[in-house]
C-alpha positions as semicolon CSV with decimal commas, in nm:
position;residue;x (nm);y (nm);z (nm)
1;M;-0,733;1,673;2,034
2;Y;-0,648;1,980;1,861
3;N;-0,918;2,046;1,580
4;I;-0,841;2,265;1,271
5;D;-1,063;2,472;1,166
6;F;-1,048;2,454;0,758
7;S;-1,191;2,757;0,706
8;K;-0,918;2,953;0,867
9;P;-0,596;2,835;0,730
10;I;-0,288;2,859;1,014
11;S;0,101;2,783;0,925
12;I;0,170;2,403;0,967
13;H;0,468;2,219;0,983
14;F;0,516;1,812;0,872
15;I;0,837;1,647;1,038
16;G;0,884;1,386;0,770
17;I;0,728;1,565;0,500
18;G;0,856;1,340;0,183
19;G;0,643;1,035;0,327
20;I;0,403;0,918;0,061
21;S;0,115;1,031;0,272
22;M;0,272;1,303;0,448
23;S;0,331;1,467;0,099
24;G;-0,042;1,410;-0,004
25;L;-0,173;1,564;0,328
26;A;0,037;1,875;0,282
27;E;-0,031;1,929;-0,099
28;I;-0,425;1,905;0,048
29;L;-0,365;2,185;0,281
30;A;-0,135;2,416;0,062
31;D;-0,416;2,416;-0,208
32;R;-0,684;2,487;0,063
33;G;-0,457;2,823;0,122
34;F;-0,257;2,692;0,454
35;P;0,089;2,813;0,467
36;I;0,271;2,451;0,486
37;S;0,664;2,387;0,549
38;G;0,821;2,024;0,667
39;S;1,159;1,833;0,669
40;D;1,282;1,572;0,568
41;T;1,647;1,384;0,553
42;K;1,677;1,455;0,160
43;K;1,535;1,553;-0,129
44;S;1,322;1,354;-0,355
45;P;1,067;1,406;-0,648
46;L;0,795;1,408;-0,379
47;T;0,958;1,717;-0,186
48;E;1,098;1,880;-0,500
49;S;0,728;1,889;-0,637
50;L;0,598;2,056;-0,274
51;E;0,849;2,297;-0,335
52;R;0,746;2,367;-0,676
53;K;0,405;2,418;-0,538
54;G;0,520;2,689;-0,270
55;V;0,589;2,457;0,033
56;T;0,882;2,547;0,274
57;V;1,106;2,200;0,265
58;Y;1,437;2,196;0,520
59;Y;1,640;1,896;0,450
60;G;1,769;1,761;0,775
61;Q;1,594;1,780;1,071
62;S;1,636;2,078;1,324
63;A;1,488;2,253;1,591
64;S;1,551;2,610;1,399
65;N;1,327;2,450;1,135
66;I;1,012;2,542;1,393
67;T;1,015;2,875;1,330
68;D;0,792;3,104;1,557
69;S;0,523;3,124;1,258
70;V;0,407;2,771;1,289
71;Q;0,098;2,704;1,440
72;L;0,079;2,331;1,433
73;V;0,327;2,059;1,395
74;V;0,213;1,757;1,195
75;Y;0,442;1,402;1,280
76;T;0,443;1,011;1,148
77;A;0,472;0,693;1,361
78;A;0,826;0,690;1,266
79;I;0,907;1,030;1,453
80;H;1,055;0,929;1,780
81;E;0,987;1,151;2,085
82;D;1,353;1,248;2,102
83;N;1,312;1,411;1,747
84;P;1,488;1,804;1,761
85;E;1,136;1,937;1,586
86;L;0,912;1,743;1,778
87;L;1,089;1,853;2,103
88;A;1,131;2,202;2,000
89;A;0,767;2,229;1,926
90;K;0,657;2,112;2,277
91;T;0,909;2,321;2,424
92;K;0,733;2,634;2,224
93;K;0,341;2,469;2,303
94;I;0,271;2,446;1,973
95;P;0,003;2,238;1,929
96;C;0,126;1,835;1,754
97;M;-0,068;1,622;1,594
98;T;-0,011;1,252;1,419
99;R;-0,075;1,233;1,034
100;A;-0,334;0,964;1,117
101;S;-0,542;1,258;1,317
102;L;-0,480;1,518;1,042
103;L;-0,638;1,252;0,765
104;G;-0,905;1,178;1,017
105;Q;-0,955;1,537;1,014
106;I;-0,967;1,606;0,654
107;M;-1,207;1,288;0,584
108;K;-1,483;1,508;0,766
109;N;-1,464;1,763;0,488
110;Y;-1,615;1,508;0,225
111;E;-1,976;1,361;0,216
112;L;-1,809;0,999;0,117
113;P;-1,467;0,920;0,251
114;I;-1,382;0,582;0,159
115;A;-1,094;0,409;0,329
116;I;-0,920;0,112;0,188
117;S;-0,758;-0,145;0,451
118;G;-0,575;-0,478;0,512
119;T;-0,256;-0,633;0,549
120;H;-0,169;-0,638;0,163
121;G;-0,322;-0,474;-0,143
122;K;-0,382;-0,133;-0,012
123;T;-0,227;0,075;-0,272
124;T;-0,317;-0,142;-0,605
125;T;-0,710;-0,158;-0,515
126;T;-0,689;0,191;-0,369
127;S;-0,555;0,258;-0,788
128;M;-0,807;0,014;-0,917
129;I;-1,102;0,234;-0,735
130;S;-0,942;0,615;-0,806
131;E;-0,935;0,482;-1,221
132;I;-1,285;0,382;-1,194
133;L;-1,383;0,710;-1,050
134;L;-1,180;0,898;-1,262
135;S;-1,313;0,680;-1,569
136;A;-1,687;0,781;-1,452
137;D;-1,558;1,162;-1,430
138;M;-1,702;1,166;-1,031
139;D;-1,379;1,409;-1,008
140;P;-1,253;1,247;-0,616
141;T;-0,975;1,334;-0,405
142;L;-0,743;1,056;-0,389
143;S;-0,432;1,027;-0,134
144;I;-0,262;0,721;-0,279
145;G;0,051;0,499;-0,114
146;G;0,222;0,465;-0,426
147;I;0,264;0,643;-0,763
148;L;-0,017;0,625;-1,002
149;K;0,092;0,727;-1,352
150;S;-0,262;0,851;-1,483
151;I;-0,259;1,135;-1,225
152;D;0,142;1,173;-1,214
153;G;0,151;1,108;-0,824
154;N;0,015;0,987;-0,510
155;I;-0,245;1,288;-0,505
156;R;-0,523;1,422;-0,683
157;I;-0,779;1,746;-0,557
158;G;-1,057;1,729;-0,686
159;A;-1,407;1,904;-0,652
160;S;-1,660;1,629;-0,561
161;S;-1,782;1,499;-0,249
162;Y;-1,570;1,187;-0,285
163;F;-1,231;1,142;-0,086
164;V;-1,035;0,822;-0,160
165;T;-0,749;0,724;0,116
166;E;-0,565;0,412;0,227
167;A;-0,613;0,327;0,607
168;C;-0,352;0,130;0,777
169;E;-0,368;-0,045;1,060
170;Y;-0,001;0,039;1,194
171;T;-0,009;0,193;1,556
172;N;-0,396;0,200;1,521
173;S;-0,386;0,493;1,253
174;F;-0,689;0,422;1,080
175;L;-0,858;0,424;1,422
176;S;-0,848;0,814;1,379
177;F;-1,051;0,802;1,067
178;F;-1,420;0,884;0,983
179;P;-1,510;0,661;0,665
180;K;-1,847;0,646;0,541
181;V;-1,755;0,318;0,314
182;S;-1,490;0,123;0,447
183;L;-1,319;-0,181;0,261
184;I;-1,089;-0,455;0,460
185;L;-0,931;-0,674;0,185
186;N;-0,745;-0,919;0,425
187;I;-0,620;-0,960;0,769
188;E;-0,268;-1,123;0,836
189;E;-0,010;-1,087;1,118
190;D;0,194;-0,806;1,030
191;H;0,372;-0,482;1,192
192;M;0,488;-0,745;1,492
193;D;0,700;-0,431;1,659
194;F;0,368;-0,312;1,738
195;F;0,129;-0,568;1,776
196;K;0,126;-0,848;2,019
197;D;-0,039;-1,112;1,825
198;I;-0,291;-1,184;1,537
199;E;-0,555;-1,136;1,793
200;Q;-0,474;-0,804;1,844
201;I;-0,422;-0,726;1,494
202;R;-0,789;-0,840;1,440
203;D;-0,924;-0,663;1,762
204;S;-0,781;-0,356;1,551
205;F;-0,954;-0,396;1,206
206;H;-1,306;-0,492;1,484
207;R;-1,273;-0,130;1,586
208;F;-1,212;0,012;1,253
209;A;-1,511;-0,154;1,090
210;K;-1,716;-0,028;1,387
211;L;-1,630;0,333;1,311
212;L;-1,898;0,305;1,041
213;P;-2,204;0,486;1,111
214;K;-2,543;0,299;1,072
215;D;-2,616;0,427;0,705
216;G;-2,269;0,329;0,603
217;T;-2,112;0,055;0,446
218;L;-1,865;-0,201;0,492
219;I;-1,719;-0,412;0,184
220;I;-1,524;-0,684;0,314
221;N;-1,320;-1,030;0,219
222;G;-1,525;-1,298;0,317
223;D;-1,220;-1,513;0,288
224;I;-1,054;-1,376;0,583
225;K;-1,069;-1,640;0,904
226;G;-1,290;-1,609;1,157
227;I;-1,467;-1,288;0,979
228;D;-1,799;-1,334;1,186
229;A;-1,605;-1,159;1,490
230;I;-1,522;-0,871;1,256
231;I;-1,869;-0,846;1,128
232;S;-2,138;-0,961;1,372
233;D;-2,185;-0,653;1,600
234;L;-2,184;-0,409;1,323
235;E;-2,495;-0,185;1,237
236;C;-2,389;-0,071;0,850
237;N;-2,449;-0,251;0,526
238;I;-2,184;-0,542;0,433
239;I;-2,124;-0,627;0,075
240;T;-1,887;-0,928;0,094
241;Y;-1,651;-1,061;-0,190
242;G;-1,429;-1,328;-0,246
243;S;-1,351;-1,690;-0,372
244;K;-1,681;-1,875;-0,314
245;P;-2,039;-1,828;-0,451
246;E;-2,175;-1,773;-0,085
247;F;-2,020;-1,415;-0,120
248;D;-2,209;-1,111;-0,290
249;Y;-1,906;-1,117;-0,576
250;F;-1,684;-1,397;-0,675
251;P;-1,495;-1,510;-0,983
252;K;-1,564;-1,794;-1,191
253;D;-1,312;-1,952;-1,467
254;I;-0,984;-1,741;-1,405
255;T;-0,762;-1,755;-1,675
256;Y;-0,406;-1,592;-1,789
257;D;-0,287;-1,394;-2,120
258;S;0,106;-1,467;-2,208
259;L;0,184;-1,146;-1,955
260;A;-0,017;-1,324;-1,659
261;R;-0,287;-1,075;-1,676
262;P;-0,603;-1,267;-1,559
263;S;-0,962;-1,235;-1,682
264;Y;-1,235;-1,396;-1,514
265;T;-1,646;-1,439;-1,509
266;L;-1,780;-1,182;-1,255
267;C;-2,043;-1,336;-1,047
268;R;-2,293;-1,149;-0,844
269;S;-2,542;-1,251;-0,569
270;P;-2,887;-1,152;-0,636
271;K;-2,857;-0,887;-0,377
272;A;-2,550;-0,722;-0,534
273;S;-2,741;-0,736;-0,894
274;Q;-2,978;-0,539;-0,793
275;R;-2,755;-0,263;-0,662
276;N;-2,641;-0,205;-0,987
277;A;-2,866;-0,349;-1,269
278;D;-2,752;-0,107;-1,574
279;S;-2,557;-0,394;-1,748
280;E;-2,771;-0,645;-1,942
281;E;-2,453;-0,914;-1,893
282;T;-2,522;-1,205;-1,673
283;A;-2,223;-1,319;-1,659
284;P;-1,982;-1,033;-1,756
285;K;-1,628;-1,115;-1,832
286;V;-1,382;-0,890;-1,646
287;T;-1,011;-0,909;-1,782
288;L;-0,732;-0,699;-1,620
289;G;-0,427;-0,495;-1,727
290;V;-0,274;-0,631;-1,389
291;T;-0,076;-0,988;-1,318
292;G;-0,179;-1,198;-1,057
293;E;-0,474;-1,370;-0,881
294;H;-0,434;-1,139;-0,575
295;N;-0,550;-0,875;-0,791
296;V;-0,900;-1,107;-0,882
297;L;-0,960;-1,041;-0,557
298;N;-0,853;-0,652;-0,546
299;S;-1,078;-0,631;-0,852
300;L;-1,355;-0,771;-0,715
301;A;-1,363;-0,531;-0,393
302;A;-1,315;-0,224;-0,668
303;I;-1,638;-0,349;-0,844
304;A;-1,836;-0,397;-0,533
305;L;-1,757;-0,041;-0,442
306;A;-1,874;0,049;-0,802
307;D;-2,179;-0,098;-0,758
308;L;-2,224;0,089;-0,462
309;L;-2,160;0,406;-0,604
310;G;-2,400;0,360;-0,946
311;I;-2,095;0,347;-1,164
312;S;-2,181;0,149;-1,509
313;L;-1,985;-0,224;-1,536
314;E;-1,875;-0,106;-1,886
315;T;-1,700;0,177;-1,710
316;V;-1,561;-0,036;-1,453
317;K;-1,427;-0,280;-1,697
318;R;-1,275;-0,040;-1,879
319;A;-1,080;0,112;-1,610
320;L;-0,966;-0,201;-1,485
321;L;-0,866;-0,295;-1,833
322;S;-0,668;0,002;-1,866
323;F;-0,509;-0,007;-1,532
324;H;-0,138;-0,094;-1,535
325;G;-0,025;-0,103;-1,166
326;T;0,134;0,190;-0,939
327;D;0,510;0,217;-0,919
328;R;0,685;-0,080;-0,760
329;R;0,389;-0,325;-0,821
330;F;0,490;-0,587;-1,038
331;E;0,676;-0,302;-1,218
332;L;0,844;-0,369;-1,549
333;K;1,160;-0,151;-1,538
334;G;1,307;-0,249;-1,870
335;K;1,564;-0,500;-2,037
336;L;1,900;-0,574;-1,993
337;G;1,984;-0,746;-2,366
338;E;1,716;-1,027;-2,317
339;I;1,711;-1,053;-1,954
340;T;1,391;-0,856;-1,818
341;I;1,374;-0,668;-1,494
342;L;1,086;-0,634;-1,258
343;D;1,032;-0,432;-0,923
344;D;0,820;-0,480;-0,664
345;Y;0,714;-0,361;-0,273
346;A;0,616;-0,699;-0,173
347;H;0,775;-0,717;0,175
348;H;0,575;-1,001;0,354
349;P;0,547;-1,391;0,299
350;T;0,206;-1,326;0,172
351;E;0,279;-1,065;-0,102
352;I;0,598;-1,234;-0,189
353;K;0,441;-1,584;-0,263
354;A;0,173;-1,395;-0,452
355;T;0,453;-1,195;-0,640
356;L;0,629;-1,494;-0,769
357;Q;0,321;-1,657;-0,829
358;A;0,222;-1,437;-1,067
359;A;0,609;-1,391;-1,189
360;E;0,577;-1,803;-1,308
361;K;0,297;-1,672;-1,549
362;Y;0,501;-1,458;-1,703
363;P;0,773;-1,522;-1,946
364;H;1,072;-1,646;-1,813
365;K;1,363;-1,917;-1,838
366;E;1,437;-1,887;-1,463
367;I;1,321;-1,625;-1,212
368;W;1,601;-1,393;-0,999
369;C;1,445;-1,263;-0,694
370;V;1,678;-0,983;-0,483
371;F;1,504;-0,943;-0,180
372;Q;1,574;-0,710;0,070
373;P;1,397;-0,801;0,417
374;H;1,227;-0,484;0,586
375;T;1,252;-0,377;0,895
376;Y;1,441;-0,648;1,199
377;T;1,119;-0,754;1,343
378;R;0,947;-0,836;1,054
379;T;1,239;-1,057;0,945
380;K;1,225;-1,244;1,275
381;A;0,886;-1,311;1,281
382;F;0,849;-1,456;0,967
383;L;1,163;-1,626;0,925
384;S;1,068;-1,934;0,818
385;D;0,761;-1,805;0,609
386;F;0,966;-1,594;0,400
387;A;1,222;-1,877;0,372
388;T;0,921;-2,072;0,211
389;A;0,810;-1,753;0,009
390;L;1,128;-1,667;-0,178
391;S;1,186;-2,056;-0,282
392;L;0,923;-2,006;-0,535
393;A;1,187;-1,848;-0,748
394;D;1,446;-2,031;-0,885
395;H;1,759;-1,815;-0,755
396;V;1,748;-1,593;-0,449
397;V;1,995;-1,294;-0,355
398;L;1,998;-1,124;-0,039
399;T;2,064;-0,771;0,055
400;D;2,108;-0,676;0,406
401;I;1,772;-0,565;0,615
402;Y;1,633;-0,241;0,571
403;A;1,623;-0,130;0,888
404;A;1,351;0,157;0,807
405;R;1,252;0,297;1,160
406;E;1,437;0,057;1,360
407;K;1,743;-0,062;1,511
408;N;1,912;-0,421;1,560
409;T;1,829;-0,500;1,895
410;I;1,741;-0,833;1,854
411;G;2,024;-0,974;1,675
412;I;1,894;-1,089;1,283
413;S;2,051;-1,062;0,975
414;S;1,988;-1,165;0,623
415;M;2,234;-1,458;0,738
416;D;1,956;-1,615;0,920
417;L;1,752;-1,597;0,637
418;L;2,020;-1,732;0,414
419;K;2,021;-2,054;0,617
420;E;1,666;-2,072;0,623
421;L;1,667;-2,086;0,260
422;E;1,950;-2,324;0,228
423;K;1,752;-2,580;0,448
424;L;1,485;-2,597;0,191
425;G;1,755;-2,667;-0,115
426;A;1,719;-2,335;-0,268
427;D;1,982;-2,149;-0,445
428;C;2,060;-1,878;-0,252
429;H;2,323;-1,587;-0,235
430;Y;2,391;-1,338;0,022
431;F;2,620;-1,017;-0,056
432;P;2,658;-0,732;0,197
433;S;2,680;-0,408;-0,075
434;F;2,457;-0,344;-0,378
435;D;2,767;-0,325;-0,583
436;E;2,874;-0,691;-0,501
437;I;2,478;-0,786;-0,607
438;E;2,501;-0,627;-0,930
439;N;2,848;-0,801;-1,038
440;F;2,657;-1,103;-0,962
441;L;2,349;-1,066;-1,122
442;L;2,565;-0,955;-1,468
443;E;2,762;-1,284;-1,441
444;N;2,494;-1,542;-1,369
445;C;2,159;-1,427;-1,511
446;S;2,084;-1,564;-1,861
447;Q;1,958;-1,435;-2,146
448;G;1,557;-1,529;-2,116
449;D;1,546;-1,477;-1,717
450;L;1,344;-1,240;-1,502
451;L;1,466;-1,051;-1,240
452;I;1,265;-0,942;-0,996
453;T;1,398;-0,633;-0,711
454;M;1,174;-0,703;-0,429
455;G;1,086;-0,502;-0,105
456;A;1,003;-0,161;0,094
457;G;1,342;-0,036;0,089
458;D;1,597;0,092;-0,158
459;V;1,636;-0,216;-0,339
460;V;1,470;-0,067;-0,682
461;N;1,825;0,121;-0,711
462;I;2,001;-0,256;-0,845
463;G;1,798;-0,260;-1,131
464;E;1,748;0,073;-1,241
465;K;2,181;0,094;-1,203
466;L;2,152;-0,222;-1,410
467;L;1,946;-0,082;-1,697
468;G;2,155;0,251;-1,642
469;M;1,840;0,450;-1,548
């Protein structure tokens, strides 16, 4: 394993520098005086931002991008062994490192690295925590898997001991990390192109939890099935939150306003209350600026961390109320006449269900969901679950599957999902092109309807084109 001496900047090249995490790590190192270059397939706001900060970005990946000045190459899990830049680096015997290993080494430079993991909700919860730390003037360094409006990007470089990052289980990436505080939001089946089954995923999260030192802390959702197998042999401090009174943090009396934003009574165990006894409120009311019951649980995780760090409840409540989400998380894109258009990143059945349940509480006549399945393996693994979740919408429109890092070697298509939806009696349509989908929506959506573009690919372009963005 190559170890970076952060006091001696070297020239580093990032393969796939336009990725949400890679761009952030590149910016952190550039700020520390490292000469940075990188490549990606096309321009984006993230690559253009890096270029403005002096980073050299190549568009298109070629062996010639690995110049003689490059001393280290960083790559993501999406980069294959036959990538021309990776091959060139190995031919030149330049050290190569995964994105996760680099992030782990960066974490070692901070006294309090905080890692947020889970199958769902990482970006939103990381953003909630970020807003709380910023409101408390704690000057954190932040690495977020989405665009947070309050920092106008996905990265913030602070001068304090706090470093906050998302921790993804895919390819066991988070096992390269060195957290002092970890959060586990939930554990479900996903990334079945890498994991064999749910037990292998649970084992991965267990190993992640065991990375914590004895004086570290795990904040974990107590509703996770079989939680004892995750926490029973840990030596660190453990804080639980969830839906039941048996946990350290739980909500009561959840209500919603006209835009589906929840309020609830925050309940804390005596142990949790003693941890941060700055508030005289015995049953404080918390109101969120984001929608959905799933975000009640996300906010509980953020509150538990804030208590651990000694942040006042008033500061926490103010930050949670002012946080209105990151890009592509139940994001209001605009109105086409009286048709409201939202966009959401949901690409797993659990996420789709949570988003559509939130939409039910949002003003609407009928709900239209334009869904873009993400990866062939995920579509096949959860085919019936996708159909069940999507059937919560009044109308479903399917795009082709967004391949991402995969090739279709398993013979799955959106037509298979269409058939599953038809079995459930859902009103469902499929079109092979975005133009056809846009025309269909213009002809069929009515005033007062709610249109949600949904998926982790480029489906957002449909709503933006309809709005003339």
